[in-house]
Short mmCIF file of C-alpha atoms and ligand atoms in Angstrom, two decimals:
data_model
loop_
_atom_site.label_atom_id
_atom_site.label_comp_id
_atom_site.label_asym_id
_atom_site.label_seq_id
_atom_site.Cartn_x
_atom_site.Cartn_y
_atom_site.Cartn_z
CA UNK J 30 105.78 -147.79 -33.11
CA UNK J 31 104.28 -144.67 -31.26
CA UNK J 32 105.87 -143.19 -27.73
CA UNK J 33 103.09 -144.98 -26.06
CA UNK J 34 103.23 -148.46 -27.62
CA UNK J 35 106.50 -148.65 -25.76
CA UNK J 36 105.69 -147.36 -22.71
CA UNK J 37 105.98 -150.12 -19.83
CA UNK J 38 103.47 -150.41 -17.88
CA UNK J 39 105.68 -151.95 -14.58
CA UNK J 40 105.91 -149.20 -12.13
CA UNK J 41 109.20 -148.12 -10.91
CA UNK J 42 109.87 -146.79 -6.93
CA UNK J 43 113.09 -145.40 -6.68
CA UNK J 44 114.68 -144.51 -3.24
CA UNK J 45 116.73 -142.44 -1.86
CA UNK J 46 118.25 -140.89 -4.92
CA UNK J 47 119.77 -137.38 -5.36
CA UNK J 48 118.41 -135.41 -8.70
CA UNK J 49 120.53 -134.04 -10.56
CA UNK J 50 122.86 -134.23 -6.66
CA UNK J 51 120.59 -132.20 -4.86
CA UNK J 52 118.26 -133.74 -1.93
CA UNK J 53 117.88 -137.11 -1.77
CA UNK J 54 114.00 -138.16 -2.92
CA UNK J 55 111.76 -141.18 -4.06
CA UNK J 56 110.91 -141.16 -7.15
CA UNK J 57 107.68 -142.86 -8.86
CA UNK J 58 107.70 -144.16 -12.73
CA UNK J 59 104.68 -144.82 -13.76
CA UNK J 60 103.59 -145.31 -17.53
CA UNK J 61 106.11 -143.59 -18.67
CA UNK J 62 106.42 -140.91 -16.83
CA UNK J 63 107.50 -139.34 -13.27
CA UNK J 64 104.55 -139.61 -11.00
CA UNK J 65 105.61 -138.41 -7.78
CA UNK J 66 108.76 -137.30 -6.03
CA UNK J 67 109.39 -136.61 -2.23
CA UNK J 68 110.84 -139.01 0.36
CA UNK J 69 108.93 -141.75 2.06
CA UNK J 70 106.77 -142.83 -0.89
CA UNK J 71 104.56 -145.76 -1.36
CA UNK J 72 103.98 -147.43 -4.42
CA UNK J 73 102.22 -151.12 -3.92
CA UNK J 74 103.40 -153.48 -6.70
CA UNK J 75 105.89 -151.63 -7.73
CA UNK J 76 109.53 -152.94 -8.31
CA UNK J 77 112.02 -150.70 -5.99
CA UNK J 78 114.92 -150.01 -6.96
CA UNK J 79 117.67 -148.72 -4.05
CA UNK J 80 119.02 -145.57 -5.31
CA UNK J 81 120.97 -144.76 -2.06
CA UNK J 82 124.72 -143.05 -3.25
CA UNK J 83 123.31 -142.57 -6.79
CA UNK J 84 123.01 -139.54 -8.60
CA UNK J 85 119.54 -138.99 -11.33
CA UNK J 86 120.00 -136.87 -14.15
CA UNK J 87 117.72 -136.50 -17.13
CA UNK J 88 118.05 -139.19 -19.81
CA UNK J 89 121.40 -138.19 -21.79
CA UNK J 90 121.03 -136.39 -25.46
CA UNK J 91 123.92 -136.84 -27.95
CA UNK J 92 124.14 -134.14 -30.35
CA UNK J 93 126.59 -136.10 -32.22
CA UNK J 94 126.59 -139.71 -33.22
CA UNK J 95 127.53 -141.89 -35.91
CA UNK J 96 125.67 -145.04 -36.32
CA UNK J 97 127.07 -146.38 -39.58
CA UNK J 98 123.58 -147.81 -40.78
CA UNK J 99 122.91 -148.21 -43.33
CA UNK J 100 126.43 -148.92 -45.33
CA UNK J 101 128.84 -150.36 -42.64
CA UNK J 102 126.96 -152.69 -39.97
CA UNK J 103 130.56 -153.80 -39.84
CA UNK J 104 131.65 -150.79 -37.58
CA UNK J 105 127.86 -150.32 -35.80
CA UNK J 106 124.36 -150.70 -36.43
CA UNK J 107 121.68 -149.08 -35.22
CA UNK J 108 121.03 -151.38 -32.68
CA UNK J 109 124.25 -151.94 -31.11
CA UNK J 110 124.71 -147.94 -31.20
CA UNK J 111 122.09 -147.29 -29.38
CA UNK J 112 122.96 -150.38 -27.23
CA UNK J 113 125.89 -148.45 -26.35
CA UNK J 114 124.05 -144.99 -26.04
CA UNK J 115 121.61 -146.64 -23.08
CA UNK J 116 124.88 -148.19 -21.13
CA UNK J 117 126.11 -144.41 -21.10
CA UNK J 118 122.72 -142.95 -19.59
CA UNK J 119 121.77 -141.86 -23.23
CA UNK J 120 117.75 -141.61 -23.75
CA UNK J 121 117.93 -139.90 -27.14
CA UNK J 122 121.05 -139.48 -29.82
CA UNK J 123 121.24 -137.57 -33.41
CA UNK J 124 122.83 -140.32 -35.77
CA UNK J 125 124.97 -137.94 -38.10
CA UNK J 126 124.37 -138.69 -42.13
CA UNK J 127 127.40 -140.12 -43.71
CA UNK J 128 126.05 -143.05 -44.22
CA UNK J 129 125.94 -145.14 -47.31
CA UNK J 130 123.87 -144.11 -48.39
CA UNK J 131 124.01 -140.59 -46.88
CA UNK J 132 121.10 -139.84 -44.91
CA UNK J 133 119.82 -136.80 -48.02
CA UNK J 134 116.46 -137.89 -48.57
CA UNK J 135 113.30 -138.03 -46.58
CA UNK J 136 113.54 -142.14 -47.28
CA UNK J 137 116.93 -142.83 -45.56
CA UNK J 138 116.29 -140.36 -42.66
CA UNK J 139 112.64 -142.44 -41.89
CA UNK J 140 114.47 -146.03 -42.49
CA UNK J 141 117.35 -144.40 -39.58
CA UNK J 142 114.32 -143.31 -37.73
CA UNK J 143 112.64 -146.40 -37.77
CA UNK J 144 115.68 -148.68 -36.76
CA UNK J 145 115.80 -146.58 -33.53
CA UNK J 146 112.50 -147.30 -32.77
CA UNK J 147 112.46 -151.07 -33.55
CA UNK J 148 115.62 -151.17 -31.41
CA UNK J 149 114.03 -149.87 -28.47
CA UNK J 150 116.96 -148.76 -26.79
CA UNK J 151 117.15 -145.16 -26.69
CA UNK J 152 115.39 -142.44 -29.36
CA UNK J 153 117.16 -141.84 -32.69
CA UNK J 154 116.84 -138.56 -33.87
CA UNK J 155 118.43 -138.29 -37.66
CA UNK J 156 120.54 -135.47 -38.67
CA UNK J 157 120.12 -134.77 -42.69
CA UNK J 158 122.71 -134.23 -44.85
CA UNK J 159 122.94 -130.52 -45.79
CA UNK J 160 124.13 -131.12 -49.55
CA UNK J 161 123.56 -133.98 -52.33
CA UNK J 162 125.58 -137.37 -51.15
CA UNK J 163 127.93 -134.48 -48.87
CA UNK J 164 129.49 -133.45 -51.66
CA UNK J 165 129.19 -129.55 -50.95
CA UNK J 166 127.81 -128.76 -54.18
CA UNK J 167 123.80 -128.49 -54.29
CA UNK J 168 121.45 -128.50 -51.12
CA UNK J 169 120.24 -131.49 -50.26
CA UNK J 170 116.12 -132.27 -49.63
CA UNK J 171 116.08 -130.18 -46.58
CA UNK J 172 112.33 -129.52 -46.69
CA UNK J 173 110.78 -132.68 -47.07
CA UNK J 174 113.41 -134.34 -44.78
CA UNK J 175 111.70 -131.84 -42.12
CA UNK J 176 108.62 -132.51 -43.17
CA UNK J 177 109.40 -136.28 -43.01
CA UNK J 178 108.08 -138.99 -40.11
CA UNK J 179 111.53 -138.37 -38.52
CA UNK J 180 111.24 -134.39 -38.54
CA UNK J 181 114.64 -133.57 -39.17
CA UNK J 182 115.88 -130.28 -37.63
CA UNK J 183 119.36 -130.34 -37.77
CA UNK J 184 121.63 -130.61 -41.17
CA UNK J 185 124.75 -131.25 -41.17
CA UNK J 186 127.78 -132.93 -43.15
CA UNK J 187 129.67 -133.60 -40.61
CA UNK J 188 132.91 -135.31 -41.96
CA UNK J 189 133.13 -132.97 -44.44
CA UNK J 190 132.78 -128.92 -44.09
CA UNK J 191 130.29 -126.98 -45.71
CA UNK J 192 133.20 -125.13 -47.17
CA UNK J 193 131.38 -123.05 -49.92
CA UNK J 194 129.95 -119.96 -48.63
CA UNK J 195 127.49 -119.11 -51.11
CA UNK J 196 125.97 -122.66 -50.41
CA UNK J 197 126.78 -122.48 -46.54
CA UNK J 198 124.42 -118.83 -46.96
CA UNK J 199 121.72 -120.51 -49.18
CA UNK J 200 121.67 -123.57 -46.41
CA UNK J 201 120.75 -121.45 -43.42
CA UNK J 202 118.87 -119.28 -45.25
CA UNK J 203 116.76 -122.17 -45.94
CA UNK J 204 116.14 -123.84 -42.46
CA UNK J 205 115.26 -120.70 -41.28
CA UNK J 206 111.64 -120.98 -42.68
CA UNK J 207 111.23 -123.84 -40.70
CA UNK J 208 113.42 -123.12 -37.54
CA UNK J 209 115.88 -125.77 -38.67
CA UNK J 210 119.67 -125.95 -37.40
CA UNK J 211 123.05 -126.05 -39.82
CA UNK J 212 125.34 -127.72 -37.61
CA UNK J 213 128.67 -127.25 -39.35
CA UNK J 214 132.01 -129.66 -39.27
CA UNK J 215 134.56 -126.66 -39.68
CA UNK J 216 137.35 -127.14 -41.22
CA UNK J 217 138.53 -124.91 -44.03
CA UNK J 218 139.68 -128.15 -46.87
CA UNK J 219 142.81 -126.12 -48.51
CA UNK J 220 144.45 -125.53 -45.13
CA UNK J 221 144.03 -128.87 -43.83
CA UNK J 222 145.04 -131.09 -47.13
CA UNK J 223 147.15 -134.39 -45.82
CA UNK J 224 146.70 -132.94 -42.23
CA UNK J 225 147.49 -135.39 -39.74
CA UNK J 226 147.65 -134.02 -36.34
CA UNK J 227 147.52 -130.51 -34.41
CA UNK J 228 149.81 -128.23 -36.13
CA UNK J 229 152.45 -127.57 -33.41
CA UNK J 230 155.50 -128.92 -31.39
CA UNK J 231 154.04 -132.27 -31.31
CA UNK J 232 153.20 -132.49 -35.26
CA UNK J 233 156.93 -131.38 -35.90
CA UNK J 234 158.81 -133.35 -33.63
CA UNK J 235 156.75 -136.75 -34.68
CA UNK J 236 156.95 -135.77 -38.79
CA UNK J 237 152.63 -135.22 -38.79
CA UNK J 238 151.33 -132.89 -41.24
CA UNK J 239 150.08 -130.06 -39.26
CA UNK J 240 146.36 -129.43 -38.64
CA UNK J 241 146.37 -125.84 -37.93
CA UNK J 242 143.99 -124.13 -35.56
CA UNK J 243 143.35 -121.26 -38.01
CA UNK J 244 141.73 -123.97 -40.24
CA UNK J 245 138.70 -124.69 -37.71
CA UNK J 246 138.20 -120.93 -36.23
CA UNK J 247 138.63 -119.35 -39.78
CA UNK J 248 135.38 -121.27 -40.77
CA UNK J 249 133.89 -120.33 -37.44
CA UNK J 250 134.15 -116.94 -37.79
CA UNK J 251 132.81 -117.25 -41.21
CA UNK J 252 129.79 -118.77 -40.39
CA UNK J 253 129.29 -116.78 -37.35
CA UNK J 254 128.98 -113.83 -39.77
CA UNK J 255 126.67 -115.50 -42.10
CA UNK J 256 124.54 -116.41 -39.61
CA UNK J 257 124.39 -113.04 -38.19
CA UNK J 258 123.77 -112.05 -41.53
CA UNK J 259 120.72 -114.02 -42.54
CA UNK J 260 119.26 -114.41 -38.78
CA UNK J 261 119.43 -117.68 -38.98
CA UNK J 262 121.02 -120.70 -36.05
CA UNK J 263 123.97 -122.54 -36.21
CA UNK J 264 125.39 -125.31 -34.27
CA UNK J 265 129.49 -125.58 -34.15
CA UNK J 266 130.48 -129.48 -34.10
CA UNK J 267 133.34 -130.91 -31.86
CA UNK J 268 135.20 -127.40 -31.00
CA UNK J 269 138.41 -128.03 -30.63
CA UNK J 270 141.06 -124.82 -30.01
CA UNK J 271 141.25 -121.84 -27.75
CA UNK J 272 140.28 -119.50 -30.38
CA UNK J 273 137.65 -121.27 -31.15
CA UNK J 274 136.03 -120.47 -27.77
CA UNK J 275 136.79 -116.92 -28.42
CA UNK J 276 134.76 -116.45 -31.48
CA UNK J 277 131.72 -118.14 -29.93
CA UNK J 278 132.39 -116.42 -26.90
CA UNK J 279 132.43 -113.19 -29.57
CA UNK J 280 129.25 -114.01 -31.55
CA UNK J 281 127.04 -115.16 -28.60
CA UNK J 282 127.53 -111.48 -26.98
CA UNK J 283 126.28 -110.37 -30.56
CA UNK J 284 123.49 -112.19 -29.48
CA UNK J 285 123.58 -114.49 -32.48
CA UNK J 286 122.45 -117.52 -32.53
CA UNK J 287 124.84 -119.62 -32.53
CA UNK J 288 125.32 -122.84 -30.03
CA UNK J 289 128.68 -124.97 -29.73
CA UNK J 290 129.55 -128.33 -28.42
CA UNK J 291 132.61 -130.05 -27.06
CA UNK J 292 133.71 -133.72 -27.08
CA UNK J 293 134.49 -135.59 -24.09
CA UNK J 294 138.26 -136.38 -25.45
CA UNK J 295 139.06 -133.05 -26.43
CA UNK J 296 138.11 -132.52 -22.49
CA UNK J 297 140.65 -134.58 -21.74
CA UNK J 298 143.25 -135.92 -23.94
CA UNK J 299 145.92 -134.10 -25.27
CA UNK J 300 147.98 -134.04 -28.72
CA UNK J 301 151.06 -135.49 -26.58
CA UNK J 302 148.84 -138.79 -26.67
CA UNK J 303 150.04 -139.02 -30.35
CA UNK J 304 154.13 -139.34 -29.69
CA UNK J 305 153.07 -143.70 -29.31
CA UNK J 306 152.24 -143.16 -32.60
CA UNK J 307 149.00 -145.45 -31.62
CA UNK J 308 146.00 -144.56 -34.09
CA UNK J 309 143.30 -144.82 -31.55
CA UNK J 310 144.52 -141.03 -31.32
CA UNK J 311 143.66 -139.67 -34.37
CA UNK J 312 140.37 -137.85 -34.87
CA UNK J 313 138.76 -135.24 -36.49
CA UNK J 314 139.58 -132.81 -35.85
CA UNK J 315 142.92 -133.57 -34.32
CA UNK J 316 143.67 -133.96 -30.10
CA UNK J 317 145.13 -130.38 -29.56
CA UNK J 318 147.78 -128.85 -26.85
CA UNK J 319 146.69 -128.36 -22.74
CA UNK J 320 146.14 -124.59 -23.15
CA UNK J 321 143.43 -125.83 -25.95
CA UNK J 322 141.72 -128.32 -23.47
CA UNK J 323 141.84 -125.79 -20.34
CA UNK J 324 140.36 -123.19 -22.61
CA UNK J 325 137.38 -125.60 -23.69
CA UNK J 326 136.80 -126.64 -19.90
CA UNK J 327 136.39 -123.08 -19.02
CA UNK J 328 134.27 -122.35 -22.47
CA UNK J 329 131.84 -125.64 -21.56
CA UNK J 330 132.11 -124.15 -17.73
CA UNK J 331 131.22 -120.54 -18.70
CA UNK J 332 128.06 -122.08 -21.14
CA UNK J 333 129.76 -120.50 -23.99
CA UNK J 334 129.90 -124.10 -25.12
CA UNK J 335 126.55 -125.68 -24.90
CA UNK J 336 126.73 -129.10 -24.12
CA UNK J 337 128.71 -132.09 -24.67
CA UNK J 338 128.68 -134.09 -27.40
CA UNK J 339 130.70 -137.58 -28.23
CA UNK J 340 131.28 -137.59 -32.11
CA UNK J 341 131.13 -141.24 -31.40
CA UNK J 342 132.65 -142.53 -34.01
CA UNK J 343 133.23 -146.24 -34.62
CA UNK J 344 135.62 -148.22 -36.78
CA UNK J 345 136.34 -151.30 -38.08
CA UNK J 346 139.73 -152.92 -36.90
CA UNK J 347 140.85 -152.98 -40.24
CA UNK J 348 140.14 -149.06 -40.84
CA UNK J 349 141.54 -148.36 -37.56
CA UNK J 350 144.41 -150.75 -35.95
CA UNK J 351 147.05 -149.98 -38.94
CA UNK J 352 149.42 -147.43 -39.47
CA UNK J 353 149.05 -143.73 -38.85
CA UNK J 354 148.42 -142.05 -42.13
CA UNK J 355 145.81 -144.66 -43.49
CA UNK J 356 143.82 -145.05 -40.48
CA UNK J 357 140.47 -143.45 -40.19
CA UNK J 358 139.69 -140.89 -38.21
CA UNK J 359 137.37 -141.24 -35.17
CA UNK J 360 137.16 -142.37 -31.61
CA UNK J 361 134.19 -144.58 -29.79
CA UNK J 362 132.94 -142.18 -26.58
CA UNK J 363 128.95 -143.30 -25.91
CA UNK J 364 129.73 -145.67 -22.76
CA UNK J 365 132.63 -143.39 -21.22
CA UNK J 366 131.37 -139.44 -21.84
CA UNK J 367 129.58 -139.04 -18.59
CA UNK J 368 132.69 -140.58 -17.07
CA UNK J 369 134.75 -138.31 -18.82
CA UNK J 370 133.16 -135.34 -17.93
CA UNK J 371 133.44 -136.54 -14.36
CA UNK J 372 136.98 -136.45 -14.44
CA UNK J 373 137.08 -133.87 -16.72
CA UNK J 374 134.77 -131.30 -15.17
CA UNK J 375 133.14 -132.40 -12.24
CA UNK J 376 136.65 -133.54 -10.37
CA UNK J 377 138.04 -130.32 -11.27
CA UNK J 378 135.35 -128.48 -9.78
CA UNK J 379 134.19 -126.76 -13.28
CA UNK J 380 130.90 -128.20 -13.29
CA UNK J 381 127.90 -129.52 -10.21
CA UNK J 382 126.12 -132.20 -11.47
CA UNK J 383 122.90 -129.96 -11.98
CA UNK J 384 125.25 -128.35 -14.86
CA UNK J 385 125.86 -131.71 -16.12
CA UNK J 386 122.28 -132.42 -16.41
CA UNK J 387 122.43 -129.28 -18.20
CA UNK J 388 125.36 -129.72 -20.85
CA UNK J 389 124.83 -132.84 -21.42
CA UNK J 390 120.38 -133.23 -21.74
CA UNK J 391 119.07 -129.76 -21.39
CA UNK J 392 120.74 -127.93 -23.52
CA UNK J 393 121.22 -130.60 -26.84
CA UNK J 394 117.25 -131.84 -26.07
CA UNK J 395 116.83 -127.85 -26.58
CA UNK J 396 119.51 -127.39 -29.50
CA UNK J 397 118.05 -130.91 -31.30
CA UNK J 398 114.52 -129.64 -30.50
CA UNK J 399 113.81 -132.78 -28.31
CA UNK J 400 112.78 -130.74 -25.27
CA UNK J 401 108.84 -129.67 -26.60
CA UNK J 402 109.27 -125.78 -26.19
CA UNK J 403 109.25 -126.10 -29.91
CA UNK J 404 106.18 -128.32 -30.98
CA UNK J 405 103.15 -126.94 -31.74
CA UNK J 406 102.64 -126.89 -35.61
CA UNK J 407 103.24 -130.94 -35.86
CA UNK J 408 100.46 -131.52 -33.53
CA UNK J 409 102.65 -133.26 -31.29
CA UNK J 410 101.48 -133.35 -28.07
CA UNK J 411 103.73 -133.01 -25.53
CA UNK J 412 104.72 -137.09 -25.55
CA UNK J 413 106.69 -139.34 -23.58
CA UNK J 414 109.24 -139.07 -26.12
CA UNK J 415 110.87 -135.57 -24.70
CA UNK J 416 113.73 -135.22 -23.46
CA UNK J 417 116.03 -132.84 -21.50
CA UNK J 418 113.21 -131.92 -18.98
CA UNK J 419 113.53 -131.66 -15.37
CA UNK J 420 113.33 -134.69 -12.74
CA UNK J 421 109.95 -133.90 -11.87
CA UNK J 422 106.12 -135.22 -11.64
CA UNK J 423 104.52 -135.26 -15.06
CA UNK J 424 108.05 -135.27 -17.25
CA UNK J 425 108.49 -138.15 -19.00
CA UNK J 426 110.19 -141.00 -17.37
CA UNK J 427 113.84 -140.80 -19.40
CA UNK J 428 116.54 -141.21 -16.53
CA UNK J 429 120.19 -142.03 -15.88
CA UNK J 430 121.27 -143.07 -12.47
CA UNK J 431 124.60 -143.22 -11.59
CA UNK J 432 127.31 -144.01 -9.10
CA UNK J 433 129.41 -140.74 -8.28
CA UNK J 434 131.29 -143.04 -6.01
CA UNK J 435 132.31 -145.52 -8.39
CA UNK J 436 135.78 -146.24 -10.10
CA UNK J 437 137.18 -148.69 -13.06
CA UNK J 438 139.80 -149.25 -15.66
CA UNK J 439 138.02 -148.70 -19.11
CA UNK J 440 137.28 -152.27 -20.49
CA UNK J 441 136.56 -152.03 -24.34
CA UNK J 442 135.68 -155.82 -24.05
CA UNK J 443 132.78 -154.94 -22.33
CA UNK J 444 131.21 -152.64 -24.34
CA UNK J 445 128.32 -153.34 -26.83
CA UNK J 446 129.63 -150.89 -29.30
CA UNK J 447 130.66 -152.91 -32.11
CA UNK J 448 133.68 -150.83 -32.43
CA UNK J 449 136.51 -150.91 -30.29
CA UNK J 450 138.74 -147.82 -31.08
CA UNK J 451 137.94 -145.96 -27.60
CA UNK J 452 140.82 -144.09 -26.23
CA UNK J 453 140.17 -144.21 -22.70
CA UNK J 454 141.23 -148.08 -22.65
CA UNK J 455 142.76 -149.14 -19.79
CA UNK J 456 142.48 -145.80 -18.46
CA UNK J 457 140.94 -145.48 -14.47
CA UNK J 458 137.73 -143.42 -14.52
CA UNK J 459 135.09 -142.27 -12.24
CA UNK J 460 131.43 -143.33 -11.70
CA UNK J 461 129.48 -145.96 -13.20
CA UNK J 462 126.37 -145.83 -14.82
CA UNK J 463 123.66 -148.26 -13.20
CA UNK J 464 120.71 -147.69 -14.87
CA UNK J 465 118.69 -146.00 -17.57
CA UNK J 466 115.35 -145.43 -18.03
CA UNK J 467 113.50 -144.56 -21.53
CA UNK J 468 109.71 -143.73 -20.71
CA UNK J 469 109.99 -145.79 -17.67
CA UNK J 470 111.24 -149.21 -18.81
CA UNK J 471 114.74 -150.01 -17.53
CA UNK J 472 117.07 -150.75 -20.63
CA UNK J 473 119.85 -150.66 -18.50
CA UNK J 474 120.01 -152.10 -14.70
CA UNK J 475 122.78 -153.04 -12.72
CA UNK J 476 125.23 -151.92 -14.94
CA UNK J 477 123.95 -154.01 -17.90
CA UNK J 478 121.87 -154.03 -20.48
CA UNK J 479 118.25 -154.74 -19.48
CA UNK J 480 116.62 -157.41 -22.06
ZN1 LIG W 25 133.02 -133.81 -37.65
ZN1 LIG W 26 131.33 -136.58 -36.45
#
């Protein structure tokens, strides 16, 4: 199905809503796209929607998903993840390739892209697998998974690191010729075997193998100098410690090009969390100490960190709900990140919402290539089916609005993820999200999903 097969044709008059929290406007949807903005607008036929109190930002772009189709519909599927993605203000999200089977061929990255599309809900952008089946020892069909229907142009696999260097080189070396991404999981194998939880006071006093820091920035570092080396981009998953921020912080005044993301819980939760011994707290890689979280706030405040990005990562209860050292690693985080990054960053005064609209769409739609500023050879023109561009007329129609003003106790019951393992249960958040827009049809409204 093509960008304009789905486009609604039901126009849309919002009022009275503040984009990206500036001025208050009307705004116009209209086949798929943003007609007109300014106040007092007029649109005869059209359903209105009151957006009085509500905040727009540009559809939301996740960097970082995992869908679990194909292999284990048990955990998610593509529909109910991107289900999930639309109820958080998501218009477009990268479903990461451990799959079974692992998304390393131009066939499994079109059957992912397809099952986005079907679903309706929100785009599905595949990430490929950098090597065979992720198991770090030959590259993986990185040219035809480009050259594929889906148009893959970021590899990554994520879950595992890219831990040889030689292949790591040959893997950005490759991408290069076609301005692809390597978007590395770092964390160095050796130093992290049996590791449990952040190496520090917490992993000691509850008996956890440490997870030391050094393990993620040493591989960092690493592939902040290959990159350098062979000119080529790389994308840091899920940063997680202090020094972390420090080496990006390093490389990007190189003027490398390199680009970072942060998850919502390592914006707020802290390795403490893990003293319940509860396993909804474990993740990859582990919660970390205050001075790690205050140090990623500034880095995502500063832009040294690019954008936000939920590893969502769902589980089955009988992979998750069991004891410590056996359960998987992951958390859920589609329906609460904009939340999060309310309280995290926009509370705290770190971040306006116009640099929310930036962390979390902008920037990723420009990092996943979603945004258009790099079509041109495809022949694409420039579709409904961007994303990250600015509230204004002629972008396409892909919207969140949401409720600054709103407040609620985390209810996993609720959520259409099929998965339940989110860590912000029962916790009291900020805002709501009342409806998104993917080239101007509502699939979410009042809180819920649409049809
Ligand atoms: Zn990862
Ligand atoms: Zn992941």
């Amino acid at each position: 199905m093509t960008a304009s097969q789905q486009t609604a044709s039901q126009t849309w008059l919002i009022r009275n809503v503040r984009p990206a929290g500036g001025p208050a406007t009307d705004l116009i949807l209209s086949e798929g796209r943003i007609t007109e903005t300014g106040s007092g607008l007029t649109a005869p036929g059209a359903q209105v929607l009151d957006g009085t109190g509500l905040i727009a930002l540009p559809g939301l772009v996740d960097l970082h998903t995992h869908l679990r189709e194909p292999g284990r519909e048990d955990a998610e599927t593509v529909l109910t993840g991107t289900q999930a993605a639309a109820l958080g203000g998501y218009t477009a999200v990268h479903a990461m390739a451990n799959t079974e089977p692992v998304a390393d061929t131009a066939g499994v990255v079109e059957q992912i892209w397809r099952l986005g599309r079907q679903a309706g809900y929100c785009d599905v952008q595949p990430v490929g697998a950098v090597t065979v089946g992720l198991e770090g020892s030959r590259l993986a069909e990185l040219g035809a998974m480009a050259d594929s229907a889906a148009r893959v142009r970021i590899f990554s696999d994520d879950g595992r690191c890219v831990s040889d260097a030689v292949l790591m080189r040959r893997a950005l070396e490759y991408v290069k010729a076609f301005g692809g991404v390597i978007a590395q999981h770092a964390q160095e194998p050796r130093l992290t075997e049996g590791a449990q939880l952040n190496e520090g006071e917490m992993s000691g006093l509850l008996g956890l193998a440490g997870w030391p820091a050094v393990a993620e920035e040493a591989i960092i570092a690493r592939d902040c100098l290959l990159t350098a080396h062979v000119g080529s981009a790389l994308h840091v998953c899920h940063v997680s410690t202090a020094g972390s921020v420090e080496i990006i912080r390093w490389a990007k005044s190189k003027g490398w090009r390199v680009t970072a993301e942060v998850t919502p819980h390592h914006l707020l939760l802290t390795d403490e969390l893990a003293a319940s011994y509860d396993p909804v707290y474990k993740v990859n890689p582990p919660l970390r100490t205050a001075a790690d979280v205050a140090a990623l706030r500034a880095g995502l405040a500063d832009g040294t960190i690019d954008c936000v990005a939920t590893d969502h990562a769902p589980h089955a209860v009988e992979d998750k709900e069991t004891e410590w050292h056996v359960a998987a690693f992951g958390m859920t985080g589609l329906e609460t990140a904009l939340r999060v990054v309310h309280a995290a960053m926009v509370e705290t005064g770190l971040l306006d919402w116009a640099q929310v609209a930036d962390r979390m769409s902008v920037r990723p739609a420009a990092i996943g290539q979603l945004d258009g500023t790099a079509i041109g050879a495809a022949g694409q023109s420039l579709s409904a089916a961007l994303h990250g561009r600015p509230l204004t007329a002629g972008s396409p129609a892909n919207l969140v609005l949401y409720d600054p003003a709103a407040r609620s106790v985390v209810d996993p019951a609720q959520h259409a993820s099929r998965s339940r393992n989110t860590p912000f249960a029962g916790m009291d958040l900020p805002g709501q999200v009342i409806a998104t827009f993917l080239r101007g049809e509502p699939v979410v409204l009042d809180g819920k999903l649409a049809r």
